[in-house]
Amino acid sequence: MGQTNADAEKPRNPLRVLLGVLIKPRSTFVYLSGARRRWWWVVALLMVVASAAYGIAYSKADLRLSYQRQLEFYEGLSEAERSMMYGEPPMEPQASTFTLSTAIGVGGRTLGTLVTWLIWAGLLYLASTFLGQNRASFGAFFGIVAWTWIPYVIRNVVQAVAMSVTGSAIYNQGLSGLVIDKTPAPITNVWQPPIQPGRGDQVLAAFLGRVDVYMNRNLVLIVLGVAALSHLSGKKALLGTLVIWLVFMLISLIPALTGLNQGIRF
């Protein structure tokens, strides 16, 4: 029997695979479906670097806004109020490059991403078996899933650059700002209880916070990867992907449904 194109093709280095996922994902996933090395750890490393860049940029921008809010409040006080409440003007924070909280956040997001890959790979393996294929291994699905996360790596890099250039933190991911604006409000000397959004708004904001072009691209890549690896039809690969995505989405909305402030990000 003759070799397939994926078998006959020379091994690709990680950079070529990365460019292939971005430019020619269909043929790249066909190659990965038959490759011995899928370089999934490269995506994990890129995710760590991108998450660190995002965390640093967010921390700096958030500190800057906090200082501006305090300075605005201070300037609006009388001399007596200033001396009583502050004593001295608020000091501009020294923007650190990498704090302990940033490191913990990066570690948590990385661990969460790896767990998400494992769950996605397991569910895709089970779904593809149920839909009629049983040749691809769990490890093969895991490698494919890892490469489908490249859009999220790009999102972290793009947002990190945007926050560094503008100096403004991104408080509303996706389309969630259309429902609930999480940007810190100006400080006032009149105490007012915060207006709590309704449960429906919280759930809708949690859903919209996960909807963006990067999520859409991630789902497209998963469908292409599953079709290439399992040899399922495009419709079956799409069906399996959407069902699993819906399960993840419902799980991620549980905190909002139960009244917790922040959900799990998948």
PDB file of C-alpha atoms in Angstrom:
ATOM      1  CA  MET A   1       0.000   0.000   0.000  1.00  0.00           C
ATOM      2  CA  GLY A   2       1.239   3.527  -0.772  1.00  0.00           C
ATOM      3  CA  GLN A   3       1.890   6.046   1.921  1.00  0.00           C
ATOM      4  CA  THR A   4      -0.538   8.872   2.526  1.00  0.00           C
ATOM      5  CA  ASN A   5       0.575  12.455   2.139  1.00  0.00           C
ATOM      6  CA  ALA A   6       0.698  12.855   5.922  1.00  0.00           C
ATOM      7  CA  ASP A   7       2.886   9.747   6.292  1.00  0.00           C
ATOM      8  CA  ALA A   8       5.160  10.617   3.416  1.00  0.00           C
ATOM      9  CA  GLU A   9       5.675  14.253   4.346  1.00  0.00           C
ATOM     10  CA  LYS A  10       8.853  15.098   6.200  1.00  0.00           C
ATOM     11  CA  PRO A  11       8.450  16.057   9.868  1.00  0.00           C
ATOM     12  CA  ARG A  12       7.623  19.717  10.388  1.00  0.00           C
ATOM     13  CA  ASN A  13       9.223  21.906  13.008  1.00  0.00           C
ATOM     14  CA  PRO A  14       6.980  23.756  15.536  1.00  0.00           C
ATOM     15  CA  LEU A  15       7.224  27.068  13.678  1.00  0.00           C
ATOM     16  CA  ARG A  16       5.994  25.507  10.460  1.00  0.00           C
ATOM     17  CA  VAL A  17       3.138  23.822  12.302  1.00  0.00           C
ATOM     18  CA  LEU A  18       2.219  27.135  13.947  1.00  0.00           C
ATOM     19  CA  LEU A  19       2.162  28.954  10.608  1.00  0.00           C
ATOM     20  CA  GLY A  20       0.169  26.094   9.108  1.00  0.00           C
ATOM     21  CA  VAL A  21      -2.501  26.279  11.822  1.00  0.00           C
ATOM     22  CA  LEU A  22      -2.853  30.002  11.148  1.00  0.00           C
ATOM     23  CA  ILE A  23      -2.716  29.918   7.342  1.00  0.00           C
ATOM     24  CA  LYS A  24      -3.641  26.403   6.180  1.00  0.00           C
ATOM     25  CA  PRO A  25      -5.346  24.727   9.131  1.00  0.00           C
ATOM     26  CA  ARG A  26      -7.081  21.955   7.186  1.00  0.00           C
ATOM     27  CA  SER A  27      -3.937  20.523   5.613  1.00  0.00           C
ATOM     28  CA  THR A  28      -1.943  21.132   8.797  1.00  0.00           C
ATOM     29  CA  PHE A  29      -4.372  19.094  10.886  1.00  0.00           C
ATOM     30  CA  VAL A  30      -4.249  16.338   8.280  1.00  0.00           C
ATOM     31  CA  TYR A  31      -0.476  16.330   8.744  1.00  0.00           C
ATOM     32  CA  LEU A  32      -0.759  16.350  12.548  1.00  0.00           C
ATOM     33  CA  SER A  33      -3.222  13.454  12.459  1.00  0.00           C
ATOM     34  CA  GLY A  34      -0.443  11.232  11.130  1.00  0.00           C
ATOM     35  CA  ALA A  35       2.580  12.870  12.757  1.00  0.00           C
ATOM     36  CA  ARG A  36       4.561  11.181  15.512  1.00  0.00           C
ATOM     37  CA  ARG A  37       5.363  14.471  17.246  1.00  0.00           C
ATOM     38  CA  ARG A  38       2.603  17.011  17.645  1.00  0.00           C
ATOM     39  CA  TRP A  39       4.570  19.583  19.651  1.00  0.00           C
ATOM     40  CA  TRP A  40       1.672  20.312  22.037  1.00  0.00           C
ATOM     41  CA  TRP A  41       4.114  21.587  24.693  1.00  0.00           C
ATOM     42  CA  VAL A  42       5.039  24.435  22.332  1.00  0.00           C
ATOM     43  CA  VAL A  43       1.478  25.761  22.551  1.00  0.00           C
ATOM     44  CA  ALA A  44       1.584  25.385  26.349  1.00  0.00           C
ATOM     45  CA  LEU A  45       4.798  27.412  26.478  1.00  0.00           C
ATOM     46  CA  LEU A  46       3.335  30.088  24.222  1.00  0.00           C
ATOM     47  CA  MET A  47       0.269  30.222  26.453  1.00  0.00           C
ATOM     48  CA  VAL A  48       2.440  30.794  29.535  1.00  0.00           C
ATOM     49  CA  VAL A  49       4.371  33.616  27.849  1.00  0.00           C
ATOM     50  CA  ALA A  50       1.218  35.238  26.466  1.00  0.00           C
ATOM     51  CA  SER A  51      -0.566  34.944  29.832  1.00  0.00           C
ATOM     52  CA  ALA A  52       2.408  36.539  31.585  1.00  0.00           C
ATOM     53  CA  ALA A  53       2.422  39.421  29.097  1.00  0.00           C
ATOM     54  CA  TYR A  54      -1.322  39.894  29.575  1.00  0.00           C
ATOM     55  CA  GLY A  55      -1.034  39.770  33.364  1.00  0.00           C
ATOM     56  CA  ILE A  56       1.764  42.339  33.477  1.00  0.00           C
ATOM     57  CA  ALA A  57      -0.010  44.734  31.107  1.00  0.00           C
ATOM     58  CA  TYR A  58      -3.300  44.394  32.995  1.00  0.00           C
ATOM     59  CA  SER A  59      -1.682  44.972  36.396  1.00  0.00           C
ATOM     60  CA  LYS A  60       0.081  48.120  35.221  1.00  0.00           C
ATOM     61  CA  ALA A  61      -3.041  49.552  33.596  1.00  0.00           C
ATOM     62  CA  ASP A  62      -5.217  48.678  36.596  1.00  0.00           C
ATOM     63  CA  LEU A  63      -2.773  50.339  39.020  1.00  0.00           C
ATOM     64  CA  ARG A  64      -2.692  53.418  36.804  1.00  0.00           C
ATOM     65  CA  LEU A  65      -6.496  53.737  36.803  1.00  0.00           C
ATOM     66  CA  SER A  66      -6.666  53.210  40.563  1.00  0.00           C
ATOM     67  CA  TYR A  67      -4.154  56.018  41.076  1.00  0.00           C
ATOM     68  CA  GLN A  68      -6.090  58.319  38.726  1.00  0.00           C
ATOM     69  CA  ARG A  69      -9.332  57.629  40.618  1.00  0.00           C
ATOM     70  CA  GLN A  70      -7.680  58.399  43.970  1.00  0.00           C
ATOM     71  CA  LEU A  71      -6.050  61.555  42.597  1.00  0.00           C
ATOM     72  CA  GLU A  72      -9.364  62.796  41.177  1.00  0.00           C
ATOM     73  CA  PHE A  73     -11.052  62.183  44.519  1.00  0.00           C
ATOM     74  CA  TYR A  74      -8.223  63.886  46.420  1.00  0.00           C
ATOM     75  CA  GLU A  75      -8.337  66.979  44.221  1.00  0.00           C
ATOM     76  CA  GLY A  76     -12.073  67.317  44.800  1.00  0.00           C
ATOM     77  CA  LEU A  77     -11.698  67.506  48.597  1.00  0.00           C
ATOM     78  CA  SER A  78     -11.307  70.622  50.706  1.00  0.00           C
ATOM     79  CA  GLU A  79      -8.030  71.258  52.534  1.00  0.00           C
ATOM     80  CA  ALA A  80      -9.534  70.092  55.818  1.00  0.00           C
ATOM     81  CA  GLU A  81     -10.862  66.902  54.249  1.00  0.00           C
ATOM     82  CA  ARG A  82      -7.521  66.237  52.566  1.00  0.00           C
ATOM     83  CA  SER A  83      -5.564  66.533  55.813  1.00  0.00           C
ATOM     84  CA  MET A  84      -8.091  64.409  57.690  1.00  0.00           C
ATOM     85  CA  MET A  85      -8.479  61.633  55.106  1.00  0.00           C
ATOM     86  CA  TYR A  86      -5.111  61.545  53.374  1.00  0.00           C
ATOM     87  CA  GLY A  87      -2.523  63.713  55.049  1.00  0.00           C
ATOM     88  CA  GLU A  88      -0.468  63.571  51.871  1.00  0.00           C
ATOM     89  CA  PRO A  89      -1.477  63.330  48.219  1.00  0.00           C
ATOM     90  CA  PRO A  90      -1.795  59.771  46.940  1.00  0.00           C
ATOM     91  CA  MET A  91       1.503  58.503  45.604  1.00  0.00           C
ATOM     92  CA  GLU A  92       1.770  57.254  42.078  1.00  0.00           C
ATOM     93  CA  PRO A  93       2.284  53.485  42.222  1.00  0.00           C
ATOM     94  CA  GLN A  94       5.504  51.992  41.015  1.00  0.00           C
ATOM     95  CA  ALA A  95       4.346  49.711  38.239  1.00  0.00           C
ATOM     96  CA  SER A  96       6.024  46.390  38.898  1.00  0.00           C
ATOM     97  CA  THR A  97       6.881  44.107  36.032  1.00  0.00           C
ATOM     98  CA  PHE A  98       5.915  40.761  37.548  1.00  0.00           C
ATOM     99  CA  THR A  99       4.240  40.461  40.947  1.00  0.00           C
ATOM    100  CA  LEU A 100       3.450  37.357  42.969  1.00  0.00           C
ATOM    101  CA  SER A 101      -0.260  37.719  42.193  1.00  0.00           C
ATOM    102  CA  THR A 102       0.570  37.891  38.482  1.00  0.00           C
ATOM    103  CA  ALA A 103       2.647  34.724  38.754  1.00  0.00           C
ATOM    104  CA  ILE A 104      -0.137  32.934  40.620  1.00  0.00           C
ATOM    105  CA  GLY A 105      -2.645  34.074  37.987  1.00  0.00           C
ATOM    106  CA  VAL A 106      -0.445  32.829  35.147  1.00  0.00           C
ATOM    107  CA  GLY A 107       0.069  29.501  36.900  1.00  0.00           C
ATOM    108  CA  GLY A 108      -3.634  29.108  37.552  1.00  0.00           C
ATOM    109  CA  ARG A 109      -4.583  29.926  33.972  1.00  0.00           C
ATOM    110  CA  THR A 110      -1.942  27.531  32.625  1.00  0.00           C
ATOM    111  CA  LEU A 111      -3.117  24.692  34.859  1.00  0.00           C
ATOM    112  CA  GLY A 112      -6.716  25.432  33.944  1.00  0.00           C
ATOM    113  CA  THR A 113      -5.841  25.364  30.252  1.00  0.00           C
ATOM    114  CA  LEU A 114      -4.118  21.977  30.551  1.00  0.00           C
ATOM    115  CA  VAL A 115      -7.119  20.539  32.405  1.00  0.00           C
ATOM    116  CA  THR A 116      -9.415  21.981  29.741  1.00  0.00           C
ATOM    117  CA  TRP A 117      -7.343  20.335  27.002  1.00  0.00           C
ATOM    118  CA  LEU A 118      -7.573  16.987  28.795  1.00  0.00           C
ATOM    119  CA  ILE A 119     -11.348  17.245  29.141  1.00  0.00           C
ATOM    120  CA  TRP A 120     -11.834  18.424  25.555  1.00  0.00           C
ATOM    121  CA  ALA A 121      -9.613  15.603  24.267  1.00  0.00           C
ATOM    122  CA  GLY A 122     -11.440  12.992  26.318  1.00  0.00           C
ATOM    123  CA  LEU A 123     -14.890  14.166  25.258  1.00  0.00           C
ATOM    124  CA  LEU A 124     -13.873  14.460  21.606  1.00  0.00           C
ATOM    125  CA  TYR A 125     -12.428  10.951  21.728  1.00  0.00           C
ATOM    126  CA  LEU A 126     -15.659   9.584  23.179  1.00  0.00           C
ATOM    127  CA  ALA A 127     -17.812  11.596  20.774  1.00  0.00           C
ATOM    128  CA  SER A 128     -15.861  10.510  17.702  1.00  0.00           C
ATOM    129  CA  THR A 129     -16.064   6.876  18.821  1.00  0.00           C
ATOM    130  CA  PHE A 130     -19.816   7.224  19.333  1.00  0.00           C
ATOM    131  CA  LEU A 131     -20.150   8.835  15.894  1.00  0.00           C
ATOM    132  CA  GLY A 132     -18.396   6.006  14.121  1.00  0.00           C
ATOM    133  CA  GLN A 133     -14.579   6.110  14.422  1.00  0.00           C
ATOM    134  CA  ASN A 134     -12.290   4.314  16.854  1.00  0.00           C
ATOM    135  CA  ARG A 135      -8.835   4.598  15.298  1.00  0.00           C
ATOM    136  CA  ALA A 136      -7.405   7.812  16.720  1.00  0.00           C
ATOM    137  CA  SER A 137      -5.932   7.713  20.235  1.00  0.00           C
ATOM    138  CA  PHE A 138      -6.641  10.006  23.155  1.00  0.00           C
ATOM    139  CA  GLY A 139      -3.110  11.387  22.853  1.00  0.00           C
ATOM    140  CA  ALA A 140      -3.726  12.325  19.233  1.00  0.00           C
ATOM    141  CA  PHE A 141      -6.853  14.244  20.196  1.00  0.00           C
ATOM    142  CA  PHE A 142      -4.960  15.985  22.994  1.00  0.00           C
ATOM    143  CA  GLY A 143      -2.267  17.169  20.576  1.00  0.00           C
ATOM    144  CA  ILE A 144      -4.856  18.455  18.118  1.00  0.00           C
ATOM    145  CA  VAL A 145      -6.828  20.257  20.842  1.00  0.00           C
ATOM    146  CA  ALA A 146      -3.679  22.011  22.065  1.00  0.00           C
ATOM    147  CA  TRP A 147      -3.028  23.544  18.650  1.00  0.00           C
ATOM    148  CA  THR A 148      -6.627  24.747  18.379  1.00  0.00           C
ATOM    149  CA  TRP A 149      -5.888  27.038  21.356  1.00  0.00           C
ATOM    150  CA  ILE A 150      -3.585  29.258  19.271  1.00  0.00           C
ATOM    151  CA  PRO A 151      -6.370  31.887  18.831  1.00  0.00           C
ATOM    152  CA  TYR A 152      -6.427  32.382  22.619  1.00  0.00           C
ATOM    153  CA  VAL A 153      -2.652  32.818  22.651  1.00  0.00           C
ATOM    154  CA  ILE A 154      -3.062  35.499  19.992  1.00  0.00           C
ATOM    155  CA  ARG A 155      -5.850  37.145  22.006  1.00  0.00           C
ATOM    156  CA  ASN A 156      -3.636  37.441  25.080  1.00  0.00           C
ATOM    157  CA  VAL A 157      -0.827  38.962  23.016  1.00  0.00           C
ATOM    158  CA  VAL A 158      -3.136  41.404  21.198  1.00  0.00           C
ATOM    159  CA  GLN A 159      -4.799  42.528  24.423  1.00  0.00           C
ATOM    160  CA  ALA A 160      -1.459  42.841  26.215  1.00  0.00           C
ATOM    161  CA  VAL A 161      -0.148  45.096  23.446  1.00  0.00           C
ATOM    162  CA  ALA A 162      -3.376  47.127  23.430  1.00  0.00           C
ATOM    163  CA  MET A 163      -3.273  47.687  27.193  1.00  0.00           C
ATOM    164  CA  SER A 164       0.430  48.594  27.092  1.00  0.00           C
ATOM    165  CA  VAL A 165      -0.109  51.132  24.298  1.00  0.00           C
ATOM    166  CA  THR A 166      -3.318  52.731  25.607  1.00  0.00           C
ATOM    167  CA  GLY A 167      -2.611  52.377  29.320  1.00  0.00           C
ATOM    168  CA  SER A 168      -6.210  51.205  29.831  1.00  0.00           C
ATOM    169  CA  ALA A 169      -7.058  47.832  31.336  1.00  0.00           C
ATOM    170  CA  ILE A 170      -9.589  45.585  29.625  1.00  0.00           C
ATOM    171  CA  TYR A 171     -12.274  45.030  32.246  1.00  0.00           C
ATOM    172  CA  ASN A 172     -14.971  43.727  29.901  1.00  0.00           C
ATOM    173  CA  GLN A 173     -14.042  40.683  27.856  1.00  0.00           C
ATOM    174  CA  GLY A 174     -15.902  39.800  24.701  1.00  0.00           C
ATOM    175  CA  LEU A 175     -19.264  41.510  24.425  1.00  0.00           C
ATOM    176  CA  SER A 176     -20.000  41.523  28.171  1.00  0.00           C
ATOM    177  CA  GLY A 177     -19.641  45.310  28.367  1.00  0.00           C
ATOM    178  CA  LEU A 178     -22.915  45.634  26.477  1.00  0.00           C
ATOM    179  CA  VAL A 179     -24.695  44.284  29.563  1.00  0.00           C
ATOM    180  CA  ILE A 180     -22.512  45.021  32.606  1.00  0.00           C
ATOM    181  CA  ASP A 181     -19.635  47.499  32.675  1.00  0.00           C
ATOM    182  CA  LYS A 182     -17.012  46.279  35.155  1.00  0.00           C
ATOM    183  CA  THR A 183     -14.797  49.348  34.813  1.00  0.00           C
ATOM    184  CA  PRO A 184     -14.113  50.731  38.334  1.00  0.00           C
ATOM    185  CA  ALA A 185     -16.324  53.748  39.045  1.00  0.00           C
ATOM    186  CA  PRO A 186     -14.937  57.100  40.254  1.00  0.00           C
ATOM    187  CA  ILE A 187     -14.527  57.482  44.019  1.00  0.00           C
ATOM    188  CA  THR A 188     -17.036  59.762  45.743  1.00  0.00           C
ATOM    189  CA  ASN A 189     -17.269  61.044  49.314  1.00  0.00           C
ATOM    190  CA  VAL A 190     -20.945  60.131  49.421  1.00  0.00           C
ATOM    191  CA  TRP A 191     -21.500  56.512  50.360  1.00  0.00           C
ATOM    192  CA  GLN A 192     -23.909  54.766  48.063  1.00  0.00           C
ATOM    193  CA  PRO A 193     -24.604  51.047  48.031  1.00  0.00           C
ATOM    194  CA  PRO A 194     -23.479  49.516  44.744  1.00  0.00           C
ATOM    195  CA  ILE A 195     -26.211  48.710  42.283  1.00  0.00           C
ATOM    196  CA  GLN A 196     -26.174  44.964  41.810  1.00  0.00           C
ATOM    197  CA  PRO A 197     -27.119  43.763  38.324  1.00  0.00           C
ATOM    198  CA  GLY A 198     -29.921  41.261  38.096  1.00  0.00           C
ATOM    199  CA  ARG A 199     -29.226  37.543  37.864  1.00  0.00           C
ATOM    200  CA  GLY A 200     -30.291  37.503  34.228  1.00  0.00           C
ATOM    201  CA  ASP A 201     -27.860  40.282  33.364  1.00  0.00           C
ATOM    202  CA  GLN A 202     -25.056  38.456  35.192  1.00  0.00           C
ATOM    203  CA  VAL A 203     -25.677  35.265  33.252  1.00  0.00           C
ATOM    204  CA  LEU A 204     -25.936  37.110  29.936  1.00  0.00           C
ATOM    205  CA  ALA A 205     -22.741  39.043  30.653  1.00  0.00           C
ATOM    206  CA  ALA A 206     -20.939  35.813  31.591  1.00  0.00           C
ATOM    207  CA  PHE A 207     -22.026  34.284  28.290  1.00  0.00           C
ATOM    208  CA  LEU A 208     -21.163  37.323  26.168  1.00  0.00           C
ATOM    209  CA  GLY A 209     -17.792  37.610  27.916  1.00  0.00           C
ATOM    210  CA  ARG A 210     -16.790  34.371  26.221  1.00  0.00           C
ATOM    211  CA  VAL A 211     -18.048  35.322  22.776  1.00  0.00           C
ATOM    212  CA  ASP A 212     -15.480  36.896  20.463  1.00  0.00           C
ATOM    213  CA  VAL A 213     -13.693  36.237  17.184  1.00  0.00           C
ATOM    214  CA  TYR A 214     -11.029  34.193  18.975  1.00  0.00           C
ATOM    215  CA  MET A 215     -13.586  31.780  20.391  1.00  0.00           C
ATOM    216  CA  ASN A 216     -15.176  31.440  16.956  1.00  0.00           C
ATOM    217  CA  ARG A 217     -11.790  30.642  15.406  1.00  0.00           C
ATOM    218  CA  ASN A 218     -11.058  28.146  18.149  1.00  0.00           C
ATOM    219  CA  LEU A 219     -14.277  26.261  17.397  1.00  0.00           C
ATOM    220  CA  VAL A 220     -13.547  26.272  13.657  1.00  0.00           C
ATOM    221  CA  LEU A 221     -10.094  24.804  14.302  1.00  0.00           C
ATOM    222  CA  ILE A 222     -11.539  22.115  16.588  1.00  0.00           C
ATOM    223  CA  VAL A 223     -14.014  21.077  13.890  1.00  0.00           C
ATOM    224  CA  LEU A 224     -11.247  20.906  11.264  1.00  0.00           C
ATOM    225  CA  GLY A 225      -8.956  19.012  13.641  1.00  0.00           C
ATOM    226  CA  VAL A 226     -11.603  16.457  14.598  1.00  0.00           C
ATOM    227  CA  ALA A 227     -12.566  15.890  10.964  1.00  0.00           C
ATOM    228  CA  ALA A 228      -8.922  15.358   9.958  1.00  0.00           C
ATOM    229  CA  LEU A 229      -8.101  13.075  12.885  1.00  0.00           C
ATOM    230  CA  SER A 230     -11.239  10.962  13.078  1.00  0.00           C
ATOM    231  CA  HIS A 231     -12.141  10.986   9.336  1.00  0.00           C
ATOM    232  CA  LEU A 232     -15.668  11.989  10.272  1.00  0.00           C
ATOM    233  CA  SER A 233     -17.748  14.119   7.955  1.00  0.00           C
ATOM    234  CA  GLY A 234     -17.757  17.855   8.506  1.00  0.00           C
ATOM    235  CA  LYS A 235     -21.337  17.725   9.818  1.00  0.00           C
ATOM    236  CA  LYS A 236     -20.544  15.048  12.407  1.00  0.00           C
ATOM    237  CA  ALA A 237     -17.394  16.862  13.505  1.00  0.00           C
ATOM    238  CA  LEU A 238     -19.372  20.090  13.845  1.00  0.00           C
ATOM    239  CA  LEU A 239     -22.137  18.351  15.789  1.00  0.00           C
ATOM    240  CA  GLY A 240     -19.737  16.739  18.251  1.00  0.00           C
ATOM    241  CA  THR A 241     -17.813  19.989  18.747  1.00  0.00           C
ATOM    242  CA  LEU A 242     -20.920  22.097  19.356  1.00  0.00           C
ATOM    243  CA  VAL A 243     -22.371  19.627  21.865  1.00  0.00           C
ATOM    244  CA  ILE A 244     -19.131  19.589  23.875  1.00  0.00           C
ATOM    245  CA  TRP A 245     -18.810  23.384  23.647  1.00  0.00           C
ATOM    246  CA  LEU A 246     -22.367  23.726  24.944  1.00  0.00           C
ATOM    247  CA  VAL A 247     -21.512  21.505  27.926  1.00  0.00           C
ATOM    248  CA  PHE A 248     -18.470  23.651  28.727  1.00  0.00           C
ATOM    249  CA  MET A 249     -20.471  26.841  28.333  1.00  0.00           C
ATOM    250  CA  LEU A 250     -23.208  25.650  30.687  1.00  0.00           C
ATOM    251  CA  ILE A 251     -20.604  24.671  33.285  1.00  0.00           C
ATOM    252  CA  SER A 252     -18.909  28.069  32.969  1.00  0.00           C
ATOM    253  CA  LEU A 253     -22.238  29.816  33.609  1.00  0.00           C
ATOM    254  CA  ILE A 254     -22.937  27.958  36.868  1.00  0.00           C
ATOM    255  CA  PRO A 255     -21.190  30.603  39.046  1.00  0.00           C
ATOM    256  CA  ALA A 256     -23.297  33.366  37.474  1.00  0.00           C
ATOM    257  CA  LEU A 257     -26.436  31.267  37.823  1.00  0.00           C
ATOM    258  CA  THR A 258     -25.701  30.644  41.498  1.00  0.00           C
ATOM    259  CA  GLY A 259     -24.759  34.248  42.267  1.00  0.00           C
ATOM    260  CA  LEU A 260     -20.966  34.011  42.339  1.00  0.00           C
ATOM    261  CA  ASN A 261     -19.085  36.970  40.860  1.00  0.00           C
ATOM    262  CA  GLN A 262     -16.822  35.251  38.377  1.00  0.00           C
ATOM    263  CA  GLY A 263     -17.185  32.097  36.398  1.00  0.00           C
ATOM    264  CA  ILE A 264     -14.724  29.526  35.167  1.00  0.00           C
ATOM    265  CA  ARG A 265     -13.102  30.362  31.835  1.00  0.00           C
ATOM    266  CA  PHE A 266     -12.826  27.636  29.267  1.00  0.00           C
TER     267      PHE A 266
END
